GROMACS .gro file of C-alpha atoms in nm:
model
  411
    1MET     CA    1  -0.953   1.225   1.167
    2ALA     CA    2  -0.817   0.876   1.235
    3ARG     CA    3  -0.477   0.862   1.399
    4PRO     CA    4  -0.200   0.702   1.191
    5VAL     CA    5  -0.112   0.350   1.298
    6ALA     CA    6   0.246   0.262   1.394
    7ALA     CA    7   0.443  -0.040   1.515
    8VAL     CA    8   0.761  -0.052   1.724
    9LEU     CA    9   1.007  -0.337   1.668
   10THR     CA   10   1.291  -0.374   1.918
   11ILE     CA   11   1.589  -0.566   1.781
   12SER     CA   12   1.807  -0.687   2.066
   13ASP     CA   13   1.949  -1.019   2.181
   14GLY     CA   14   1.938  -0.890   2.541
   15VAL     CA   15   1.575  -0.779   2.535
   16SER     CA   16   1.457  -1.089   2.347
   17GLY     CA   17   1.651  -1.306   2.595
   18GLY     CA   18   1.497  -1.134   2.895
   19THR     CA   19   1.822  -0.990   3.033
   20ARG     CA   20   1.747  -0.627   2.943
   21VAL     CA   21   1.447  -0.400   2.980
   22ASP     CA   22   1.306  -0.259   2.654
   23ALA     CA   23   1.366   0.106   2.745
   24SER     CA   24   1.429   0.202   2.381
   25GLY     CA   25   1.097   0.058   2.269
   26ASP     CA   26   0.922   0.238   2.554
   27ALA     CA   27   1.084   0.567   2.446
   28ALA     CA   28   0.978   0.519   2.084
   29GLN     CA   29   0.620   0.433   2.180
   30GLY     CA   30   0.595   0.734   2.410
   31LEU     CA   31   0.724   0.979   2.150
   32LEU     CA   32   0.499   0.840   1.878
   33GLY     CA   33   0.196   0.851   2.105
   34ASP     CA   34   0.266   1.212   2.199
   35ALA     CA   35   0.296   1.295   1.827
   36GLY     CA   36  -0.051   1.158   1.748
   37PHE     CA   37   0.026   0.800   1.641
   38ASP     CA   38  -0.159   0.492   1.760
   39VAL     CA   39   0.110   0.234   1.842
   40THR     CA   40  -0.087  -0.088   1.795
   41ALA     CA   41   0.205  -0.333   1.792
   42ARG     CA   42   0.517  -0.377   2.008
   43GLU     CA   43   0.743  -0.669   1.916
   44VAL     CA   44   1.092  -0.787   2.006
   45VAL     CA   45   1.331  -1.004   1.804
   46GLY     CA   46   1.694  -1.101   1.845
   47ASP     CA   47   1.970  -0.981   1.615
   48GLU     CA   48   1.893  -1.243   1.350
   49ARG     CA   49   1.865  -1.109   0.997
   50THR     CA   50   1.610  -1.355   0.859
   51GLU     CA   51   1.380  -1.304   1.158
   52ILE     CA   52   1.408  -0.925   1.133
   53GLU     CA   53   1.318  -0.939   0.763
   54ARG     CA   54   1.016  -1.164   0.831
   55VAL     CA   55   0.875  -0.945   1.107
   56LEU     CA   56   0.935  -0.622   0.913
   57ARG     CA   57   0.736  -0.754   0.616
   58ARG     CA   58   0.451  -0.862   0.843
   59LEU     CA   59   0.430  -0.537   1.039
   60ALA     CA   60   0.452  -0.329   0.720
   61SER     CA   61   0.149  -0.510   0.579
   62SER     CA   62  -0.078  -0.367   0.851
   63HIS     CA   63   0.087  -0.043   0.973
   64GLY     CA   64   0.159   0.289   0.807
   65LEU     CA   65   0.479   0.336   1.007
   66VAL     CA   66   0.724   0.081   1.147
   67VAL     CA   67   1.012   0.204   1.363
   68THR     CA   68   1.290  -0.026   1.476
   69THR     CA   69   1.527   0.025   1.767
   70GLY     CA   70   1.868  -0.135   1.796
   71GLY     CA   71   2.116  -0.319   1.577
   72THR     CA   72   2.234  -0.015   1.380
   73GLY     CA   73   2.591   0.005   1.506
   74PHE     CA   74   2.924  -0.157   1.412
   75GLY     CA   75   2.900  -0.469   1.629
   76PRO     CA   76   2.920  -0.810   1.460
   77ARG     CA   77   2.556  -0.880   1.552
   78ASP     CA   78   2.428  -0.541   1.431
   79VAL     CA   79   2.241  -0.643   1.115
   80THR     CA   80   1.930  -0.424   1.130
   81PRO     CA   81   2.031  -0.202   0.832
   82GLU     CA   82   2.112  -0.505   0.616
   83ALA     CA   83   1.785  -0.677   0.705
   84THR     CA   84   1.588  -0.358   0.643
   85LYS     CA   85   1.747  -0.287   0.305
   86ALA     CA   86   1.673  -0.644   0.199
   87VAL     CA   87   1.297  -0.588   0.231
   88LEU     CA   88   1.267  -0.221   0.132
   89ASP     CA   89   1.109  -0.134  -0.199
   90ARG     CA   90   1.265   0.214  -0.196
   91GLU     CA   91   1.517   0.376   0.035
   92ALA     CA   92   1.470   0.723   0.186
   93PRO     CA   93   1.831   0.829   0.253
   94GLY     CA   94   1.730   1.182   0.350
   95LEU     CA   95   1.553   1.057   0.662
   96ALA     CA   96   1.859   0.859   0.772
   97GLU     CA   97   2.085   1.158   0.705
   98LEU     CA   98   1.857   1.387   0.906
   99MET     CA   99   1.865   1.151   1.205
  100ARG     CA  100   2.244   1.119   1.193
  101ALA     CA  101   2.280   1.495   1.170
  102ALA     CA  102   2.069   1.535   1.483
  103GLY     CA  103   2.285   1.284   1.664
  104LEU     CA  104   2.609   1.446   1.549
  105ALA     CA  105   2.494   1.770   1.706
  106GLN     CA  106   2.516   1.587   2.039
  107THR     CA  107   2.808   1.345   1.994
  108PRO     CA  108   3.055   1.245   1.719
  109MET     CA  109   2.973   0.881   1.800
  110ALA     CA  110   2.650   0.926   1.601
  111ALA     CA  111   2.861   0.895   1.286
  112LEU     CA  112   2.882   0.522   1.362
  113SER     CA  113   2.505   0.476   1.329
  114ARG     CA  114   2.418   0.287   1.011
  115GLY     CA  115   2.040   0.308   1.035
  116THR     CA  116   1.838   0.341   0.716
  117ALA     CA  117   1.481   0.426   0.617
  118GLY     CA  118   1.247   0.358   0.328
  119THR     CA  119   0.920   0.202   0.220
  120ILE     CA  120   0.776  -0.149   0.206
  121GLY     CA  121   0.464  -0.119  -0.004
  122GLU     CA  122   0.276   0.176   0.144
  123ALA     CA  123   0.444   0.149   0.486
  124LEU     CA  124   0.731   0.371   0.598
  125VAL     CA  125   1.014   0.199   0.790
  126VAL     CA  126   1.266   0.392   1.002
  127ASN     CA  127   1.567   0.246   1.186
  128LEU     CA  128   1.644   0.410   1.524
  129PRO     CA  129   1.949   0.354   1.746
  130GLY     CA  130   1.934   0.114   2.040
  131SER     CA  131   1.966   0.362   2.328
  132PRO     CA  132   1.671   0.560   2.465
  133LYS     CA  133   1.871   0.881   2.417
  134GLY     CA  134   1.945   0.791   2.055
  135VAL     CA  135   1.580   0.702   1.998
  136ARG     CA  136   1.466   1.041   2.127
  137GLU     CA  137   1.722   1.243   1.929
  138SER     CA  138   1.662   1.055   1.602
  139LEU     CA  139   1.284   1.031   1.623
  140GLU     CA  140   1.239   1.394   1.726
  141ALA     CA  141   1.443   1.495   1.420
  142VAL     CA  142   1.208   1.326   1.171
  143LEU     CA  143   0.869   1.337   1.348
  144PRO     CA  144   0.766   1.669   1.185
  145ILE     CA  145   0.791   1.521   0.836
  146LEU     CA  146   0.678   1.164   0.897
  147PRO     CA  147   0.304   1.232   0.835
  148HIS     CA  148   0.376   1.383   0.493
  149ALA     CA  149   0.621   1.104   0.411
  150MET     CA  150   0.350   0.850   0.498
  151GLU     CA  151   0.099   1.026   0.273
  152LEU     CA  152   0.344   1.007  -0.016
  153SER     CA  153   0.431   0.642   0.048
  154GLY     CA  154   0.057   0.571   0.049
  155GLY     CA  155   0.032   0.698  -0.310
  156MET     CA  156  -0.103   1.049  -0.255
  157THR     CA  157   0.062   1.346  -0.421
  158GLY     CA  158   0.014   1.713  -0.373
  159ALA     CA  159   0.173   2.031  -0.245
  160HIS     CA  160   0.456   2.000   0.003
  161PRO     CA  161   0.335   2.121   0.344
  162ALA     CA  162   0.577   2.415   0.337
  163ALA     CA  163   0.439   2.525   0.001
  164ALA     CA  164   0.070   2.487   0.075
  165THR     CA  165  -0.141   2.800   0.074
  166PRO     CA  166  -0.458   2.833   0.284
  167SER     CA  167  -0.793   2.874   0.119
  168ALA     CA  168  -1.100   3.044   0.254
  169ALA     CA  169  -1.302   2.745   0.141
  170GLY     CA  170  -1.082   2.499   0.331
  171PRO     CA  171  -0.815   2.256   0.212
  172ALA     CA  172  -0.839   2.139  -0.146
  173PRO     CA  173  -0.862   1.766  -0.209
  174SER     CA  174  -0.529   1.600  -0.276
  175ALA     CA  175  -0.413   1.555  -0.634
  176PRO     CA  176  -0.471   1.208  -0.781
  177THR     CA  177  -0.210   0.940  -0.812
  178ALA     CA  178  -0.077   0.947  -1.168
  179ALA     CA  179   0.000   0.577  -1.189
  180ALA     CA  180  -0.152   0.262  -1.051
  181PRO     CA  181   0.023   0.109  -0.749
  182GLU     CA  182   0.293  -0.128  -0.865
  183ASP     CA  183   0.287  -0.504  -0.827
  184ARG     CA  184   0.623  -0.653  -0.738
  185VAL     CA  185   0.783  -0.995  -0.725
  186ASP     CA  186   1.060  -1.104  -0.488
  187VAL     CA  187   1.293  -1.370  -0.630
  188THR     CA  188   1.525  -1.529  -0.373
  189ALA     CA  189   1.791  -1.796  -0.429
  190VAL     CA  190   1.717  -2.080  -0.188
  191LYS     CA  191   1.931  -2.375  -0.302
  192VAL     CA  192   2.218  -2.467  -0.532
  193VAL     CA  193   2.085  -2.747  -0.752
  194ALA     CA  194   2.394  -2.835  -0.955
  195GLY     CA  195   2.751  -2.723  -1.014
  196SER     CA  196   2.894  -2.396  -0.884
  197PRO     CA  197   2.659  -2.125  -1.008
  198PRO     CA  198   2.761  -1.756  -0.973
  199CYS     CA  199   2.487  -1.701  -0.717
  200ARG     CA  200   2.492  -1.729  -0.340
  201VAL     CA  201   2.196  -1.869  -0.149
  202GLY     CA  202   2.004  -1.570  -0.014
  203SER     CA  203   2.073  -1.347  -0.314
  204ARG     CA  204   1.758  -1.156  -0.398
  205MET     CA  205   1.592  -0.948  -0.667
  206THR     CA  206   1.278  -0.736  -0.646
  207ILE     CA  207   1.109  -0.701  -0.984
  208VAL     CA  208   0.825  -0.477  -1.096
  209PRO     CA  209   0.674  -0.667  -1.393
  210GLY     CA  210   0.724  -0.455  -1.700
  211GLY     CA  211   0.922  -0.206  -1.492
  212PRO     CA  212   1.243  -0.171  -1.294
  213ALA     CA  213   1.430  -0.440  -1.102
  214SER     CA  214   1.660  -0.404  -0.804
  215GLY     CA  215   1.918  -0.646  -0.669
  216THR     CA  216   2.085  -0.928  -0.857
  217LEU     CA  217   2.120  -1.305  -0.854
  218GLY     CA  218   2.485  -1.277  -0.950
  219CYS     CA  219   2.483  -1.272  -1.329
  220SER     CA  220   2.283  -1.145  -1.625
  221GLU     CA  221   2.170  -1.496  -1.719
  222PHE     CA  222   2.006  -1.557  -1.383
  223ASP     CA  223   1.864  -1.205  -1.371
  224THR     CA  224   1.700  -1.243  -1.714
  225GLN     CA  225   1.543  -1.576  -1.614
  226ALA     CA  226   1.425  -1.424  -1.286
  227VAL     CA  227   1.240  -1.149  -1.473
  228GLU     CA  228   1.066  -1.415  -1.685
  229ALA     CA  229   0.975  -1.620  -1.376
  230ALA     CA  230   0.840  -1.306  -1.208
  231ALA     CA  231   0.609  -1.235  -1.504
  232ARG     CA  232   0.468  -1.588  -1.483
  233ALA     CA  233   0.417  -1.565  -1.107
  234ILE     CA  234   0.229  -1.235  -1.124
  235ASP     CA  235   0.008  -1.373  -1.405
  236HIS     CA  236  -0.089  -1.672  -1.189
  237ASP     CA  237  -0.088  -1.466  -0.867
  238GLU     CA  238   0.075  -1.739  -0.664
  239ALA     CA  239   0.414  -1.809  -0.511
  240THR     CA  240   0.621  -2.079  -0.674
  241THR     CA  241   0.974  -2.211  -0.719
  242ALA     CA  242   1.184  -2.224  -1.034
  243VAL     CA  243   1.523  -2.359  -1.135
  244LEU     CA  244   1.748  -2.113  -1.315
  245HIS     CA  245   2.023  -2.241  -1.544
  246HIS     CA  246   2.381  -2.130  -1.603
  247PRO     CA  247   2.679  -2.305  -1.771
  248ASP     CA  248   2.851  -2.318  -1.430
  249GLY     CA  249   2.553  -2.458  -1.242
  250ASP     CA  250   2.185  -2.425  -1.154
  251VAL     CA  251   2.008  -2.257  -0.863
  252GLU     CA  252   1.656  -2.292  -0.725
  253VAL     CA  253   1.470  -1.969  -0.647
  254PHE     CA  254   1.156  -1.887  -0.453
  255VAL     CA  255   0.933  -1.656  -0.657
  256GLU     CA  256   0.687  -1.457  -0.444
  257PRO     CA  257   0.442  -1.212  -0.606
  258HIS     CA  258   0.304  -0.917  -0.409
  259ARG     CA  259  -0.005  -0.770  -0.571
  260SER     CA  260  -0.082  -0.405  -0.509
  261PRO     CA  261  -0.408  -0.345  -0.322
  262PRO     CA  262  -0.712  -0.330  -0.552
  263ARG     CA  263  -0.848   0.023  -0.560
  264VAL     CA  264  -1.206   0.142  -0.542
  265TYR     CA  265  -1.284   0.499  -0.642
  266ALA     CA  266  -1.604   0.592  -0.458
  267VAL     CA  267  -1.731   0.899  -0.641
  268SER     CA  268  -1.877   1.177  -0.423
  269ALA     CA  269  -1.822   1.231  -0.052
  270THR     CA  270  -2.142   1.066   0.072
  271ASP     CA  271  -2.234   0.846   0.366
  272VAL     CA  272  -2.259   0.553   0.126
  273ALA     CA  273  -1.906   0.613  -0.004
  274ARG     CA  274  -1.775   0.629   0.353
  275ALA     CA  275  -1.954   0.305   0.441
  276VAL     CA  276  -1.817   0.136   0.127
  277ARG     CA  277  -1.469   0.217   0.260
  278ARG     CA  278  -1.554   0.070   0.602
  279HIS     CA  279  -1.673  -0.254   0.443
  280LEU     CA  280  -1.390  -0.298   0.193
  281ALA     CA  281  -1.084  -0.174   0.383
  282PRO     CA  282  -1.063  -0.488   0.605
  283LEU     CA  283  -1.063  -0.698   0.286
  284GLY     CA  284  -0.747  -0.527   0.158
  285TYR     CA  285  -0.907  -0.273  -0.075
  286ARG     CA  286  -0.778   0.082  -0.096
  287VAL     CA  287  -1.085   0.306  -0.120
  288VAL     CA  288  -1.035   0.660  -0.249
  289VAL     CA  289  -1.312   0.918  -0.243
  290VAL     CA  290  -1.352   1.129  -0.559
  291GLU     CA  291  -1.500   1.471  -0.484
  292PRO     CA  292  -1.429   1.803  -0.660
  293ARG     CA  293  -1.664   1.997  -0.427
  294ARG     CA  294  -1.427   2.069  -0.142
  295GLU     CA  295  -1.700   2.193   0.089
  296ARG     CA  296  -1.845   1.840   0.098
  297VAL     CA  297  -1.520   1.674   0.209
  298ALA     CA  298  -1.508   1.575   0.576
  299ALA     CA  299  -1.189   1.553   0.780
  300ASP     CA  300  -1.189   1.171   0.782
  301ASP     CA  301  -1.263   1.127   0.409
  302GLU     CA  302  -0.894   1.108   0.314
  303PRO     CA  303  -0.760   0.994   0.081
  304VAL     CA  304  -0.958   1.219  -0.153
  305VAL     CA  305  -0.892   1.315  -0.515
  306PRO     CA  306  -1.083   1.587  -0.703
  307SER     CA  307  -1.126   1.384  -1.023
  308LEU     CA  308  -1.006   1.078  -1.213
  309ASP     CA  309  -0.778   1.292  -1.430
  310GLY     CA  310  -0.431   1.142  -1.424
  311VAL     CA  311  -0.544   0.821  -1.251
  312ALA     CA  312  -0.421   0.516  -1.444
  313LEU     CA  313  -0.713   0.278  -1.388
  314SER     CA  314  -0.647  -0.093  -1.430
  315GLU     CA  315  -0.867  -0.398  -1.463
  316ARG     CA  316  -0.829  -0.458  -1.087
  317ASP     CA  317  -0.983  -0.119  -1.006
  318ALA     CA  318  -1.347  -0.030  -0.949
  319VAL     CA  319  -1.532   0.299  -0.991
  320VAL     CA  320  -1.867   0.348  -0.816
  321LEU     CA  321  -2.080   0.663  -0.829
  322THR     CA  322  -2.273   0.720  -0.507
  323ASP     CA  323  -2.454   1.046  -0.593
  324HIS     CA  324  -2.659   1.041  -0.913
  325ASP     CA  325  -2.753   1.406  -0.860
  326ALA     CA  326  -2.392   1.528  -0.874
  327PRO     CA  327  -2.351   1.773  -1.164
  328TYR     CA  328  -2.058   1.573  -1.301
  329ALA     CA  329  -2.222   1.229  -1.266
  330SER     CA  330  -2.290   1.151  -1.634
  331GLU     CA  331  -1.952   1.277  -1.756
  332LEU     CA  332  -1.763   1.080  -1.495
  333LEU     CA  333  -1.970   0.769  -1.560
  334ALA     CA  334  -1.877   0.791  -1.927
  335GLU     CA  335  -1.511   0.842  -1.840
  336ALA     CA  336  -1.511   0.539  -1.612
  337ALA     CA  337  -1.691   0.322  -1.866
  338ARG     CA  338  -1.428   0.403  -2.131
  339SER     CA  339  -1.141   0.330  -1.891
  340LYS     CA  340  -0.971   0.000  -1.812
  341ALA     CA  341  -1.145  -0.022  -1.474
  342GLY     CA  342  -1.270  -0.375  -1.422
  343PHE     CA  343  -1.587  -0.267  -1.243
  344VAL     CA  344  -1.803   0.041  -1.305
  345GLY     CA  345  -2.129   0.109  -1.127
  346MET     CA  346  -2.378   0.376  -1.024
  347MET     CA  347  -2.601   0.385  -0.718
  348SER     CA  348  -2.945   0.500  -0.831
  349SER     CA  349  -3.303   0.400  -0.894
  350ARG     CA  350  -3.380   0.248  -1.233
  351ARG     CA  351  -3.566   0.566  -1.333
  352HIS     CA  352  -3.262   0.788  -1.275
  353VAL     CA  353  -3.022   0.534  -1.423
  354GLU     CA  354  -3.186   0.551  -1.765
  355ARG     CA  355  -3.137   0.928  -1.775
  356HIS     CA  356  -2.765   0.892  -1.709
  357LEU     CA  357  -2.719   0.603  -1.952
  358ASP     CA  358  -2.891   0.805  -2.225
  359ALA     CA  359  -2.652   1.094  -2.149
  360VAL     CA  360  -2.353   0.859  -2.168
  361ARG     CA  361  -2.479   0.723  -2.498
  362ALA     CA  362  -2.516   1.078  -2.631
  363MET     CA  363  -2.146   1.131  -2.551
  364GLY     CA  364  -2.061   0.866  -2.808
  365VAL     CA  365  -1.998   0.575  -2.572
  366PRO     CA  366  -2.083   0.252  -2.760
  367ASP     CA  367  -2.362   0.029  -2.634
  368ASP     CA  368  -2.125  -0.262  -2.569
  369VAL     CA  369  -1.924  -0.037  -2.334
  370ILE     CA  370  -2.238   0.094  -2.165
  371ALA     CA  371  -2.351  -0.266  -2.111
  372ARG     CA  372  -2.071  -0.324  -1.864
  373ILE     CA  373  -2.199  -0.051  -1.627
  374HIS     CA  374  -2.370  -0.195  -1.320
  375ALA     CA  375  -2.666   0.036  -1.266
  376PRO     CA  376  -2.831   0.018  -1.023
  377VAL     CA  377  -2.518  -0.119  -0.860
  378GLY     CA  378  -2.497  -0.380  -0.584
  379LEU     CA  379  -2.653  -0.707  -0.474
  380ASP     CA  380  -3.015  -0.717  -0.360
  381LEU     CA  381  -2.989  -0.734   0.019
  382GLY     CA  382  -3.324  -0.567   0.086
  383ARG     CA  383  -3.167  -0.278   0.279
  384LYS     CA  384  -3.231   0.088   0.193
  385ASP     CA  385  -3.017   0.261   0.456
  386ALA     CA  386  -2.673   0.399   0.371
  387ASP     CA  387  -2.479   0.122   0.545
  388GLY     CA  388  -2.693  -0.151   0.393
  389ILE     CA  389  -2.665  -0.002   0.043
  390ALA     CA  390  -2.288   0.025   0.087
  391LEU     CA  391  -2.271  -0.338   0.196
  392SER     CA  392  -2.458  -0.444  -0.118
  393ILE     CA  393  -2.219  -0.241  -0.334
  394ALA     CA  394  -1.912  -0.380  -0.156
  395ALA     CA  395  -2.045  -0.734  -0.190
  396GLY     CA  396  -2.100  -0.680  -0.561
  397ILE     CA  397  -1.745  -0.554  -0.610
  398VAL     CA  398  -1.599  -0.852  -0.424
  399ALA     CA  399  -1.820  -1.100  -0.611
  400ASP     CA  400  -1.722  -0.951  -0.946
  401ALA     CA  401  -1.351  -0.957  -0.858
  402ASN     CA  402  -1.379  -1.327  -0.780
  403GLY     CA  403  -1.588  -1.416  -1.084
  404ALA     CA  404  -1.896  -1.500  -0.874
  405ASP     CA  405  -2.257  -1.390  -0.909
  406GLY     CA  406  -2.318  -1.333  -0.537
  407GLY     CA  407  -2.601  -1.587  -0.528
  408TRP     CA  408  -2.719  -1.811  -0.247
  409LEU     CA  409  -2.482  -2.093  -0.151
  410ASP     CA  410  -2.767  -2.334  -0.069
  411ARG     CA  411  -2.971  -2.285  -0.388
   0.00000   0.00000   0.00000
């Protein structure tokens, strides 16, 4: 099974200025490595809030876990908790409380630690103290639960590890995510345009279109306009600016949409499904294997769900069947065709495809719905091996998502 990927961010004026050795970062990397994490990034920044926020967002986009060291105390330059909270989507106060409790068992000074924890997208972020001793005490306190916390932040649900019961047939596939990953929009005040508006530059809201909002721009008028601007930005899928109006003055905001990763549900734990994941993951797709037959699930197939029950498919999602002989193939193909999934396909020969389409039609699926099924699925690349077939399927999914036909560029 692939090792989880982590990043260590040291926040220290001394280390960034070259006057101190990064012993805290070394301690964090060593502990994470011993616990089975691959630490693929080590970075250092000074105690500057805007820079901390920028680097946290970047590291969280490519790592499942980001731990910071330093800047959690009461000093005037200790701004790590404020910077972290500004970019978190959700806080995890229990993790911070657990780390402080571990420190308090050693010294009452641990009560002065203000570190926080939470998620940015699917990444888990944890603030650690700035001393090597504090890093060890805090990280050792939460290491046993970090893997499960990362699974949950990645959208997988299922039994808590303490409640899981062993099965003679091996571990059951995880339960499916009930809802689609949420898009979000960050709206940040960047400039006062006129008057004296009730909003400070730097005020920020995070808005889930059609869902909850956190933060405020200082008044209900600005907040309402921010929600409207967020809806427009997510529709156009591009960052923009807007001027918000108030009787006391106007403010310019930067509106930045963050789209959730498009999901591909590769049905059946096959070599083709695994290769589809390898091809699409670098392009930002989240590929989930669907397999109810637990004996077919390999250790590195995660994330796996046993069915599409409870999965809220959206037009940005794709469902691809990679085993036309699976006993559930026709039923699941019909379910996917009726869903809101933007792309539905089946890997098969034309002879086998007709059998499944006839079965889907017999289930009452209208012909206009059946017509949207790509079967056989994929672009014609002339390859018949598993990796080549998967590449043709992945290319078809990408072409469809971008409104292209996948044809030759020179013809």
